[in-house]
């Protein structure tokens, strides 16, 4: 499309969930995931610059709580302050996670609001109308509570006869095809047609979705970073180009997220080895190990997990790893992993633990054998372990 | 232990010999017959054989130069040096102690020497005179291992520790091998495991508990789970509230739809009614007009109808006058006929009322009436008889009823008496059971008391035994022990300060014989004619034969004084305690103290147990007396249920049984009273029956049927007479009545005909008068009718009716009430909808506060977090439980291995032997007491006897050297390897070099070259750090 044919460009984003915590993850990984959200915002603001959009529409749930910790809104302020935009207004819409409440971050007397640059606008009125250009206008409706049964799009005025402007709606809620929409600001399927909109910018669902009709689409850009496992099509923002002469807008799906959340299962050591060879640095992995291994193989599994996970000194190969080893069974039928020249006393210990491996506390006995093997291996006494020579390959 | 020197005089073939030993490897060589074996025997004799033993006779010098005497100096542990002197001919012996090998103090003499040596060496030799000490040269497992004889290289395989005469050898080996079991690797593993266990558990000898402090991983896990549970509970509560409100809102919205529909319907109904009302009103107006038209048409029609009616009435009147004229004529004819019929009927009636007919009828009636009276009298007689019979029947029935009742009551009484008897048996059985239980309790009580008495007595005896086993002397306190430890440490430090290193240079101006003693080691005399240099660490003694003795000591004066002062303190404070305790060092003394403390604790525990048991006995009732009493009770109860079929006795609760017994007693007395009353009634009824029977002849049943038959026959006859009487009267009356009726009817018909004739005449007259009067009125009406417009009125009505038919009709009747009701329904539905909307708004407001989907997401997050925390806790628990299991197993195995000496030693021996034999042989089978079982070879366990002599010698050497290594003591090898080939000799020499870095190895050999490692020139060279002694220089034959 030629430059002169474009009447308006916007960047449409939503569901940043800044300040979201991840207590289900190890403490050392939580900051990565919380920081990732602000990095994604930085990236999409950069995207807005590179596409020279005329406006940035942020369709709600920008914070995970209506009153987030100061660190989060300060970080966001810094991102805005770095930009110094003049002709590119940014519209921040309160969503159901961060509704427009008296004591929220959106309150007029909140330090965040007071510190926002003048080109950043908070949608703090039920009928918010902003002329984006002589030929385009934005209508936005904020969420004032965490739940609601009213369709926010019904507050958008319908197109007056003779109004030829590009009309864009900005709302937060769930379309009628989504489960549980009734109490979560339901948005009617015909909202765009009813209001006479050219584009309805929505927020709430974390995956990218585009609804018909093509000539006046309603779009969820999704969260720029996923918030949990199982979310699909996350990590995007929408760049929307509005051609002149009333032609339908063009929606481009632009990747901005860094992390890929992957739910994986390994049924053999070979699969785990193969996973280890993958590039996982930008992956949040929930790994379920469902396999039976020998003691030395278990050592190898631990090594790989350590390698994937990393520690304070060394970065892991995987960005974030949650390993579920409850399905990892250690077979102790064969004790050749221990050196035959192991001192008699330690060989007796191995034999005794092996006897207990099939008992009621078999899991504990098997783990004890693994620990003994690991301890011996850790001491690196030559000849202490047969498996030590082969392990790690 | 290591040997420092041996001196033998007049000992077998040796006239005199003195050899000093060095630490490490000592190779003493000399040709055959030099006296090497005698010297080795001298060492054994000095350490093992009593000077009074007969076996010493074999030591007598072959040249008879003097009494055989040996003097052995050995160091049992650092700075504990002993000198044993034995002269076998004169049976004298002494043991001296020194710390510096210079100044010896007498320790013991005579027979006590061997006893003391046994204590020092701990080689399993019973003290002289002690039980089990063998006569002559006492050979134990350790003496065989450490001082083995040349001729018996394989003796080590022939016996284990079980043959020892004393436990000291086993104890020493157990202690040493236990330490050995603590392989460095094992110790390190255990230490690391213990570190991890300590993070999570408090481990004591008796139990292992989880740590509960702030740093405890369990507490961390629990805290984490608890906090996440709380968070999840809060989230779930919020979610439940949210879902409840959402559900409510959904229901309200559904209801709203219904209500809206209801309102819609009500409004539509109201509108329809309004429409119907308008239609109705329009139709009413048209109908009103139609009614008016109808009214007008009706009036015209009525007028025309009235005219027509008047015309018809006029014609009718004319016809009626004709009819009335004809009726008058017929009435006159009928009146004449009726008068004739009256006359005929009166004549017949007169005939029937004549006198003859009357008399005949009266006679027949009198006869019948007499028969009727007779039959009635007969019936009355039968009736009387029947009543008497009925009285008898009733009396008999009453007697029979009372008898039945009596039988029922009697059966009930019998049943209840049986029941009462059964209950009494049950009660007796219960009493017997109670008595038996009481007796068993008393027997148990007596047995328990006896058991406790025995236990208490056992505890007290155990305490007494433990008390007796306590040391008789006063052991030092913990503080004293600590003080002694510090003193010992100070002494070691002070002695170390004297290790300054000494160097002396002697420049001889003429030939001298000089002996140089270094740091307590005496030196041998040698010839010197030039400059010599001597060096030592602490003390250097220079003996210039025939000239002087020079002693140079290192260290500052104050250091020496400090050491002397500490030695004095040691002698004053520590030595008496050690001697009193019969131990040689502080650690042994500490072990004694710890043992004494443990035993005192056991004594206290035993006494406490005994006291508790005795108190428990005192708290018990007098079970013996109770036993006697309960035996009597039991005997009585047993007697009471004698003959009772006990298994069939139904066992019940005593209270239930008593209640049942009382109930049965009450019921029985009631039944008995009923029985008495029935018996009285029976007597009365029987008397009445007798009286009634006396009034009836014969059997009343037969009389009853007979009388009933007679009465029925009489009744039939009576009915026949009454019928005949009735028939007679009615036949006469009927004839008369019929004649009378005919006459009366004829008279009435005549009167009627006259009346009708009269009426017809009157009617005809009236009709003719009325016809004349109405003729004028008819004419006037005819004139008025000619002026009416009937067709116009009909046309108007048709028009209005057409209009009414085309007007829309309401669907139903519309009334003010139905309209008001519809309005009320609309208003009610509207109000309900408003209420519902308010309710929905209220719930939506609540939902807005709670969070809806946000709350759901938070609840999901919280549940996920809790699951993660639980999983982490589970992994942590398995991890730490595994560490603890590993620690426990390590400890258990360590404990077991320490007591199975063979398990500990077999590995190292086998390893070395396998190396020697290039893997040909494997594991050596050693029992718990180190008895030899065989050796693994080619997958089989082979008896040692099957090995070649040389191989057995080599295995024996390895076994002995390894054992000595772990005991950290000297080992004597007397020509042990004469049967070994060069290759294995090299390996064994390496082994000896290796172990001699830790222990002293003394080799007697006649082939020095066997102990020389091959050098570059091909010639053998003895190890540089070995002390090689040519015995020819030290043995004087």
PDB file of N, CA and C in Angstrom, chain A residues 20 22 33 37 206 223-229 231-232 234-235 257 259-261:
ATOM      1  N   UNK A  20       2.625  -8.771  37.382  1.00  0.00           N
ATOM      2  CA  UNK A  20       2.146 -10.124  37.670  1.00  0.00           C
ATOM      3  C   UNK A  20       3.271 -10.932  38.319  1.00  0.00           C
ATOM      4  N   UNK A  22       4.801 -14.700  39.803  1.00  0.00           N
ATOM      5  CA  UNK A  22       4.792 -16.107  39.388  1.00  0.00           C
ATOM      6  C   UNK A  22       5.277 -16.989  40.529  1.00  0.00           C
ATOM      7  N   UNK A  33      10.442 -13.607  34.626  1.00  0.00           N
ATOM      8  CA  UNK A  33       9.108 -13.587  34.027  1.00  0.00           C
ATOM      9  C   UNK A  33       8.408 -12.264  34.274  1.00  0.00           C
ATOM     10  N   UNK A  37       7.705  -8.736  31.049  1.00  0.00           N
ATOM     11  CA  UNK A  37       6.527  -8.000  30.627  1.00  0.00           C
ATOM     12  C   UNK A  37       6.886  -6.554  30.293  1.00  0.00           C
ATOM     13  N   UNK A 206      -5.834 -13.567  25.928  1.00  0.00           N
ATOM     14  CA  UNK A 206      -4.389 -13.446  25.802  1.00  0.00           C
ATOM     15  C   UNK A 206      -3.835 -13.961  24.479  1.00  0.00           C
ATOM     16  N   UNK A 223      -1.832 -11.043  24.790  1.00  0.00           N
ATOM     17  CA  UNK A 223      -0.807 -10.525  25.704  1.00  0.00           C
ATOM     18  C   UNK A 223       0.538 -10.549  24.993  1.00  0.00           C
ATOM     19  N   UNK A 224       1.366  -9.528  25.191  1.00  0.00           N
ATOM     20  CA  UNK A 224       2.683  -9.535  24.543  1.00  0.00           C
ATOM     21  C   UNK A 224       3.594 -10.613  25.116  1.00  0.00           C
ATOM     22  N   UNK A 225       3.328 -11.043  26.351  1.00  0.00           N
ATOM     23  CA  UNK A 225       4.028 -12.194  26.930  1.00  0.00           C
ATOM     24  C   UNK A 225       2.965 -13.060  27.595  1.00  0.00           C
ATOM     25  N   UNK A 226       3.094 -14.368  27.444  1.00  0.00           N
ATOM     26  CA  UNK A 226       2.106 -15.256  28.051  1.00  0.00           C
ATOM     27  C   UNK A 226       2.148 -15.127  29.572  1.00  0.00           C
ATOM     28  N   UNK A 227       1.044 -15.475  30.202  1.00  0.00           N
ATOM     29  CA  UNK A 227       0.999 -15.410  31.668  1.00  0.00           C
ATOM     30  C   UNK A 227       1.007 -16.787  32.295  1.00  0.00           C
ATOM     31  N   UNK A 228       0.717 -17.780  31.481  1.00  0.00           N
ATOM     32  CA  UNK A 228       0.735 -19.143  32.044  1.00  0.00           C
ATOM     33  C   UNK A 228       0.820 -20.151  30.913  1.00  0.00           C
ATOM     34  N   UNK A 229       1.058 -21.421  31.338  1.00  0.00           N
ATOM     35  CA  UNK A 229       1.102 -22.487  30.348  1.00  0.00           C
ATOM     36  C   UNK A 229      -0.296 -22.693  29.781  1.00  0.00           C
ATOM     37  N   UNK A 231      -1.635 -21.078  27.250  1.00  0.00           N
ATOM     38  CA  UNK A 231      -2.121 -19.963  26.432  1.00  0.00           C
ATOM     39  C   UNK A 231      -1.493 -20.080  25.038  1.00  0.00           C
ATOM     40  N   UNK A 232      -2.315 -19.902  24.034  1.00  0.00           N
ATOM     41  CA  UNK A 232      -1.771 -20.023  22.683  1.00  0.00           C
ATOM     42  C   UNK A 232      -1.851 -18.674  21.979  1.00  0.00           C
ATOM     43  N   UNK A 234       0.099 -16.160  21.959  1.00  0.00           N
ATOM     44  CA  UNK A 234       0.472 -14.975  22.732  1.00  0.00           C
ATOM     45  C   UNK A 234       1.735 -14.372  22.126  1.00  0.00           C
ATOM     46  N   UNK A 235       2.072 -13.176  22.615  1.00  0.00           N
ATOM     47  CA  UNK A 235       3.335 -12.551  22.206  1.00  0.00           C
ATOM     48  C   UNK A 235       3.215 -11.655  20.979  1.00  0.00           C
ATOM     49  N   UNK A 257       6.795 -10.621  21.816  1.00  0.00           N
ATOM     50  CA  UNK A 257       7.161 -11.356  23.032  1.00  0.00           C
ATOM     51  C   UNK A 257       8.455 -12.112  22.860  1.00  0.00           C
ATOM     52  N   UNK A 259       9.311 -14.793  25.294  1.00  0.00           N
ATOM     53  CA  UNK A 259       9.265 -16.136  25.897  1.00  0.00           C
ATOM     54  C   UNK A 259       8.237 -17.016  25.220  1.00  0.00           C
ATOM     55  N   UNK A 260       8.680 -18.255  24.965  1.00  0.00           N
ATOM     56  CA  UNK A 260       7.743 -19.275  24.498  1.00  0.00           C
ATOM     57  C   UNK A 260       7.476 -20.219  25.661  1.00  0.00           C
ATOM     58  N   UNK A 261       6.229 -20.359  25.992  1.00  0.00           N
ATOM     59  CA  UNK A 261       5.869 -21.241  27.115  1.00  0.00           C
ATOM     60  C   UNK A 261       5.560 -22.622  26.549  1.00  0.00           C
TER      61      UNK A 261
END
